[in-house]
Short mmCIF file of C-alpha atoms in Angstrom, two decimals:
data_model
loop_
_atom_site.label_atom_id
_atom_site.label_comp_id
_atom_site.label_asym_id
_atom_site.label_seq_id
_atom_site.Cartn_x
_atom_site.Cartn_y
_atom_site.Cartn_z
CA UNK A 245 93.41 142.30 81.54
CA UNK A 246 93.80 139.97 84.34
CA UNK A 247 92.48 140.49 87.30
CA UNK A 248 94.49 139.63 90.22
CA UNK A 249 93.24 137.93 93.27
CA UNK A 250 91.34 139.77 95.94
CA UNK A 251 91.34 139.17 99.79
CA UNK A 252 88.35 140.64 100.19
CA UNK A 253 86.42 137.91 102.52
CA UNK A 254 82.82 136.47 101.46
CA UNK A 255 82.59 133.99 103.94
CA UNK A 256 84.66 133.07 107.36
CA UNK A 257 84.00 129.77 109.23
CA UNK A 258 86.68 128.38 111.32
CA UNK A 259 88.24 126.27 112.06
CA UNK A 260 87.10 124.64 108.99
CA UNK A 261 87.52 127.25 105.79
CA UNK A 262 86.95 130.81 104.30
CA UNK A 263 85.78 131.46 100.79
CA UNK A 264 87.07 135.01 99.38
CA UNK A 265 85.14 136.93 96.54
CA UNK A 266 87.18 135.58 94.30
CA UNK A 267 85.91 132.02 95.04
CA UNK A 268 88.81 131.00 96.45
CA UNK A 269 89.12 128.65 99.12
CA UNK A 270 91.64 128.88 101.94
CA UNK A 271 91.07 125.57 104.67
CA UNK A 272 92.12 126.41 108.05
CA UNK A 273 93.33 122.68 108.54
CA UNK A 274 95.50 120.75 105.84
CA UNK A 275 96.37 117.10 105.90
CA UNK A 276 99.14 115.41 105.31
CA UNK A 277 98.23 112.35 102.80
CA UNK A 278 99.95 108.98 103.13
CA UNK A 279 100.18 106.49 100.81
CA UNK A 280 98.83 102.81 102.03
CA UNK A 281 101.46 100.50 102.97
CA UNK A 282 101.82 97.32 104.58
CA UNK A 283 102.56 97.00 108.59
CA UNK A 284 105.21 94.01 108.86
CA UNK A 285 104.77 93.94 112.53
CA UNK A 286 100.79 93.75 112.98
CA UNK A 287 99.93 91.80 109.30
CA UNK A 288 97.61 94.81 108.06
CA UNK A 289 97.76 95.48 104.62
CA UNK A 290 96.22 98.81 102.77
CA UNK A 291 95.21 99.48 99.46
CA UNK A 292 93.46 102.25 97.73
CA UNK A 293 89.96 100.72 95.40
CA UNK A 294 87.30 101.52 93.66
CA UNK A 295 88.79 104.48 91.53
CA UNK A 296 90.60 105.76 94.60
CA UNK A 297 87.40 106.22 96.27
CA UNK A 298 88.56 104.66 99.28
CA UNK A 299 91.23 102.81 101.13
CA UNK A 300 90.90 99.07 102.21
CA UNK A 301 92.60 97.49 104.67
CA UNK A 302 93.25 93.53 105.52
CA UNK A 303 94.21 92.45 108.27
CA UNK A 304 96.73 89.53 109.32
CA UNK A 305 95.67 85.98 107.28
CA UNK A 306 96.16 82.94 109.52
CA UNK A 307 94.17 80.60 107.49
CA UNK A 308 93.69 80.98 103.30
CA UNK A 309 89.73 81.00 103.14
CA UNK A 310 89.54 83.52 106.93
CA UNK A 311 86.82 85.10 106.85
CA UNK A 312 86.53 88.51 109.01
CA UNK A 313 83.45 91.34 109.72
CA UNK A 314 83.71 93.90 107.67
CA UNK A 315 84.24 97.77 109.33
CA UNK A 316 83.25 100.51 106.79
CA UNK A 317 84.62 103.86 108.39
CA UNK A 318 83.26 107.60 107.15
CA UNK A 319 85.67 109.91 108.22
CA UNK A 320 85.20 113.53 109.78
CA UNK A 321 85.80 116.57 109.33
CA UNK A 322 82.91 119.02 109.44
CA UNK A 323 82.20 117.80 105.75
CA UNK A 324 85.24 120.37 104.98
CA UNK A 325 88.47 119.04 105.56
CA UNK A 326 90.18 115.41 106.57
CA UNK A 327 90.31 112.55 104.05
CA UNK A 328 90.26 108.79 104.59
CA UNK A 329 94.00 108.83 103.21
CA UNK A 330 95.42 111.29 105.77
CA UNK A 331 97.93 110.49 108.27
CA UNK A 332 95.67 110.50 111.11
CA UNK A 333 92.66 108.93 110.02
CA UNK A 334 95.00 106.01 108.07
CA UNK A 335 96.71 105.38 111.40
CA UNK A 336 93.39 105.15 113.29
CA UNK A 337 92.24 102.58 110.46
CA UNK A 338 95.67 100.29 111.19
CA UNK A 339 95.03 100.06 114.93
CA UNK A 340 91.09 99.34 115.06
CA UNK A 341 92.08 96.91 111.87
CA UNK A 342 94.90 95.26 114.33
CA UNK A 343 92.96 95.21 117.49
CA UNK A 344 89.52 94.36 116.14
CA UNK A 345 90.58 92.12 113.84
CA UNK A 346 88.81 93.32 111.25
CA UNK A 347 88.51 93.81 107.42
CA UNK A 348 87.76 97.59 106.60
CA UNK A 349 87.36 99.94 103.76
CA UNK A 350 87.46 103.75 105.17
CA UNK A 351 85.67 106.14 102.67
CA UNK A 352 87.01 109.06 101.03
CA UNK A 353 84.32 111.71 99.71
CA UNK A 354 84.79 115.06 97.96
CA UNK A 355 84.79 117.90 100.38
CA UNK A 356 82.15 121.06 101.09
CA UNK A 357 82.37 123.86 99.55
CA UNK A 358 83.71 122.89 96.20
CA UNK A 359 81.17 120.38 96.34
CA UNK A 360 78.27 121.12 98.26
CA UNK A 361 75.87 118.86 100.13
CA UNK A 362 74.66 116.29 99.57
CA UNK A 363 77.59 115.38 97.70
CA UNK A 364 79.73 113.45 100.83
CA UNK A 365 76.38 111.49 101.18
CA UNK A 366 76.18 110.55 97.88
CA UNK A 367 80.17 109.79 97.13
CA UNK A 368 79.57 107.57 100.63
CA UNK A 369 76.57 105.72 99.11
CA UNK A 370 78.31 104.62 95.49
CA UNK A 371 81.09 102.94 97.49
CA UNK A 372 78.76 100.64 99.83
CA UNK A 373 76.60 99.91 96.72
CA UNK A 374 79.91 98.87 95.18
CA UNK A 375 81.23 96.85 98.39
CA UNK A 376 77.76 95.01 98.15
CA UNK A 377 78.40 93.90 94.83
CA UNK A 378 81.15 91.30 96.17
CA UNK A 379 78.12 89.43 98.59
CA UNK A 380 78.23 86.02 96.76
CA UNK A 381 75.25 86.18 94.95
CA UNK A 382 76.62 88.64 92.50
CA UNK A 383 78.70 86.23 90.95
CA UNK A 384 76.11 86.03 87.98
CA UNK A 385 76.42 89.95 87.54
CA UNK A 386 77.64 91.17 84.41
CA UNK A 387 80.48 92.84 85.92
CA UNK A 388 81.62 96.38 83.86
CA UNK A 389 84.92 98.65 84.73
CA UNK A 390 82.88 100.31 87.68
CA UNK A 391 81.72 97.07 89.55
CA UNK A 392 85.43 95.04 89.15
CA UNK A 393 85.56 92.58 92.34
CA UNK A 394 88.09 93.49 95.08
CA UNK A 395 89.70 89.75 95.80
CA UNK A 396 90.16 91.05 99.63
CA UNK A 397 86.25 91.65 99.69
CA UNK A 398 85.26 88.50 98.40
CA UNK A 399 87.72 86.22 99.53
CA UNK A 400 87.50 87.35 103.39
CA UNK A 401 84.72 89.14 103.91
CA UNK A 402 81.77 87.75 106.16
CA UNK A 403 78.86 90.34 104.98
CA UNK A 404 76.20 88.96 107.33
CA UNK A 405 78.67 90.90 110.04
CA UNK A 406 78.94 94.64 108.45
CA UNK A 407 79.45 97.42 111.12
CA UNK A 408 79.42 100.99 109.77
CA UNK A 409 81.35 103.83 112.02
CA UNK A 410 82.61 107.23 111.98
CA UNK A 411 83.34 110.59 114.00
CA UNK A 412 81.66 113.91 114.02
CA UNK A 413 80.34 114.40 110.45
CA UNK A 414 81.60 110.75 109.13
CA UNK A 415 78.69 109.85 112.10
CA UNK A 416 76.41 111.76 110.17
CA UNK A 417 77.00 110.53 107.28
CA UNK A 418 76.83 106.58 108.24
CA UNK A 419 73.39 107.22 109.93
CA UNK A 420 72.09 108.63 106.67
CA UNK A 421 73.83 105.12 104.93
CA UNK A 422 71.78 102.99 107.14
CA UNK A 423 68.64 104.93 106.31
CA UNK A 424 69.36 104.84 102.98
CA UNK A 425 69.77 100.86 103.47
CA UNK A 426 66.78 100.59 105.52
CA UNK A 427 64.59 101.78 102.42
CA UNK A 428 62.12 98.64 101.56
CA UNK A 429 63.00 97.90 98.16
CA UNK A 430 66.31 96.08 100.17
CA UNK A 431 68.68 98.53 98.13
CA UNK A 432 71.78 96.66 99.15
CA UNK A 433 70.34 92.93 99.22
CA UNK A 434 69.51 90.17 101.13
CA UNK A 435 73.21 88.94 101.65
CA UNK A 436 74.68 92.29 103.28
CA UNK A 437 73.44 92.69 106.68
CA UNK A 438 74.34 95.60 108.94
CA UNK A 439 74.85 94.32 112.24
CA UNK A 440 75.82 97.59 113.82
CA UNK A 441 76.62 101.20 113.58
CA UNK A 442 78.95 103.30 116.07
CA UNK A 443 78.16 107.14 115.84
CA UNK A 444 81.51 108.79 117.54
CA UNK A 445 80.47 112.02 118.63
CA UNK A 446 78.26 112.91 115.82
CA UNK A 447 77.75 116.15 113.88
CA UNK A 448 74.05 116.65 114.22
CA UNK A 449 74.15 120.15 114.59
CA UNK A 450 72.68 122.80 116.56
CA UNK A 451 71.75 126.85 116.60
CA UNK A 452 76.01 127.26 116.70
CA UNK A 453 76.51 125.86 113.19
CA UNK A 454 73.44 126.55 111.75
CA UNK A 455 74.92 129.54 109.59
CA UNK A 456 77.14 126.56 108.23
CA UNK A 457 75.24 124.21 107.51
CA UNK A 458 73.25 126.37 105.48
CA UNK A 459 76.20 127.49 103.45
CA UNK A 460 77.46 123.91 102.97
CA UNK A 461 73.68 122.61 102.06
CA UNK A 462 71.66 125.36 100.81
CA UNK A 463 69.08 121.98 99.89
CA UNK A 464 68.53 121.00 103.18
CA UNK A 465 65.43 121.61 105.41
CA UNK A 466 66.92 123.53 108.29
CA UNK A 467 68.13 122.05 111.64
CA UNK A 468 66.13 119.21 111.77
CA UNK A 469 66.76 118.00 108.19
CA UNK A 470 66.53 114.31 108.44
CA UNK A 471 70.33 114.31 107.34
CA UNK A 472 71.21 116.97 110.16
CA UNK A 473 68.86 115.98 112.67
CA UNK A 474 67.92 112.37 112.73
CA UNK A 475 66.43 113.20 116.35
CA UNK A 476 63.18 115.03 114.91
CA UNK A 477 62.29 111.82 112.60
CA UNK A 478 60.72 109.04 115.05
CA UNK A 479 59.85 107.25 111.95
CA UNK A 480 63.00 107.16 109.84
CA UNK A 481 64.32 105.68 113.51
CA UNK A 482 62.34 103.10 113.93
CA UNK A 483 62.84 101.47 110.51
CA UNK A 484 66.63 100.83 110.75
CA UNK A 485 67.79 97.51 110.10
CA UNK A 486 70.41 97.02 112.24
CA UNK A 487 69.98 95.66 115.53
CA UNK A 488 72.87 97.82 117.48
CA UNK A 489 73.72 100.83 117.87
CA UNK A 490 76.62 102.82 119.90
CA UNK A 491 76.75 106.16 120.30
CA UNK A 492 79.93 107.90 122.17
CA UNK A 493 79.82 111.42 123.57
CA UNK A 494 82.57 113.64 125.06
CA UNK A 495 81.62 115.90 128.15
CA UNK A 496 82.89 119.23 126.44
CA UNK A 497 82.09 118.43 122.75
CA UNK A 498 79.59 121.68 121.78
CA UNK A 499 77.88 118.93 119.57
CA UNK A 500 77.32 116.93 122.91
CA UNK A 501 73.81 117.27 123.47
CA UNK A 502 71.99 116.82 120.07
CA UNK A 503 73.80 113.35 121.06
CA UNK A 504 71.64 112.60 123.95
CA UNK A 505 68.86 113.82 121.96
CA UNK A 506 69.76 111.29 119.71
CA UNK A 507 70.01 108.31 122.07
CA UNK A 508 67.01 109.29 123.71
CA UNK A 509 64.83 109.43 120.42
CA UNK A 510 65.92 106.11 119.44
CA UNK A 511 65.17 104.54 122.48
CA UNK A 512 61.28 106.17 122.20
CA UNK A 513 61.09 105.51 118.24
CA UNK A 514 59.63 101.80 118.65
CA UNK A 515 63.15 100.32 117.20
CA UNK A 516 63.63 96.96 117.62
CA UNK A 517 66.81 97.28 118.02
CA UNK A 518 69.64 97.79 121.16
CA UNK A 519 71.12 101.27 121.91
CA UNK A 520 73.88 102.15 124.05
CA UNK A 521 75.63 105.15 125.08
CA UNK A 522 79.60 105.83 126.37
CA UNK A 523 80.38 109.48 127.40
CA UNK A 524 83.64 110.69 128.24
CA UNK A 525 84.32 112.87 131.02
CA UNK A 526 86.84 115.81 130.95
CA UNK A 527 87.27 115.69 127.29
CA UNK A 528 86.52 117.23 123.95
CA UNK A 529 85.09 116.88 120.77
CA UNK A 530 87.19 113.69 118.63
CA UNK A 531 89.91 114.28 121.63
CA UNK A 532 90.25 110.35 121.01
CA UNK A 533 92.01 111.05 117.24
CA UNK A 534 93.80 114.54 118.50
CA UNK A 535 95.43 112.89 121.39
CA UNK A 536 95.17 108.98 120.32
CA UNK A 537 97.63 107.19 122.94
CA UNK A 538 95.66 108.90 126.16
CA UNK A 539 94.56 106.52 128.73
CA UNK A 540 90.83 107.74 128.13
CA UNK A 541 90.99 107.40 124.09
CA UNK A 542 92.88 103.64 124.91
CA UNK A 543 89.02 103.11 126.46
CA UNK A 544 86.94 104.30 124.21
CA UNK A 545 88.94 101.83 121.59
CA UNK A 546 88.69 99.10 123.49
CA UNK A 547 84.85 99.38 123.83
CA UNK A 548 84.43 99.87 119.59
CA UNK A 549 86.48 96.60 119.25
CA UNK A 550 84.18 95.03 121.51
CA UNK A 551 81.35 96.32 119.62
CA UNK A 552 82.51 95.04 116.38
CA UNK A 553 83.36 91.74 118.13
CA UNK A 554 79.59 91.21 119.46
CA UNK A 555 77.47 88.47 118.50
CA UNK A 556 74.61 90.37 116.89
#
């Protein structure tokens, strides 16, 4: 006999997704994939690499050996929903790629709760362990199917400039990369140096979305998990190896002031390192990607592509 589906409800968490008893999963937010494609009036070119693990973007060649920093973007999304290949997120890629000037490689990761935490970490780590590979030394690896080199990496990448970004839980996720990287045993070598990371209105949590983030990672340590809430680990702080960071807030966003607690810890951790902070007045949580050609989310572009075009 089979047995039909149910809509019985096991577990409701807008806006991001409900399971039913039947283990179904019904997301509250779907997105439209596009494929990559080339911009003839900016120069940037897309791709999809690494086993369609992420997309990759070039931007416009001027000279045949250019080399550019390299931008590697974690998308948001509440872990849930959102993909580095949907409409949105790949138009956001062409215009920091255009305006920055820019190589970048935005990450796609499998999604909570199909795949629980700390999945999106992990699927985030095996693609910057694979974009490492192309720093010049690795020229005597023994390359196999899973470590083929990308020609755009290692023909116009300058990996002593590597900025890693994201928004909401893609900001989570890249401060976890860059504690990962800051391990001692140099995990992602000498040659790859992460200049910078920009944490757009981060997912850190807080008492609101605690319920969730237990569902989502039933392995983490509560609130102030190291991977939900950097703020409560001075030590983990002070150890990371690059030498800026920028954190953006957004008056309204309910994630707003685990932010500040954020900034604030950093600055007391010992790092030797510079932080800096831009908050947004009058606006929401990622307003800057739901209303992108607003005067206020023009600004807060203009300040990441002059944080990616620092000399660090």
């Amino acid at each position: 006999m089979v047995s039909l589906p149910t809509d019985e409800i096991a577990h409701d968490f807008p806006p991001f997704f409900r399971v039913y008893k039947d283990g179904r999963v019904e997301r509250f937010h779907n997105y439209v994939y596009v494929h990559p494609s080339d911009n003839f009036n900016t120069g940037v070119r897309s791709k999809d690499v690494n086993n369609n693990s992420a997309r990759l973007y070039l931007p416009k060649i001027t000279e045949k050996e250019q080399k550019f920093p390299l931008l590697i973007y974690i998308h948001g999304g509440g872990f849930s929903i959102e993909s580095a290949f949907s409409s949105g997120h790949d138009k956001y890629l062409h215009s920091i790629v255009t305006k920055a000037n820019v190589v970048a490689i935005s990450i796609d990761y499998r999604l909570a709760p199909e795949h629980l935490l700390p999945t999106c970490y992990d699927d985030s780590w095996s693609v910057i362990r694979w974009t490492s590979l192309h720093v010049e030394m690795c020229d005597h690896l023994i390359l196999t199917e899973e470590t083929v080199m990308e020609p755009w990496l290692k023909d116009h990448v300058d990996f002593s400039r590597v900025f890693l970004a994201g928004e909401s839980a893609g900001a989570n996720i890249v401060h976890d990369m860059v504690v990962r990287a800051s391990a001692s045993e140099k995990p992602l070598g000498d040659g790859f140096k992460i200049a910078g990371i920009a944490l757009i209105h981060p997912f850190f949590g807080n008492d609101e979305v605690d319920e969730y983030c237990s569902f989502i990672f039933p392995e983490c340590e509560g609130l102030d998990d190291p991977r939900l809430n950097p703020a409560a680990h001075l030590r983990l702080l002070s150890s990371l190896i690059c030498r800026k960071v920028m954190v953006f807030t957004a008056e309204k966003d309910f994630l707003r002031e685990r932010s500040l607690t954020y900034y604030d810890a950093l600055k007391k951790s010992g790092w030797n390192g510079e932080v800096e902070i831009m908050e947004t007045q009058g606006e929401d949580h990622v307003f800057h990607l739901l209303e992108p050609n607003c005067e206020k989310a023009a600004l807060l572009m203009k300040r990441l592509v002059e944080f990616f075009n620092e000399k660090i």
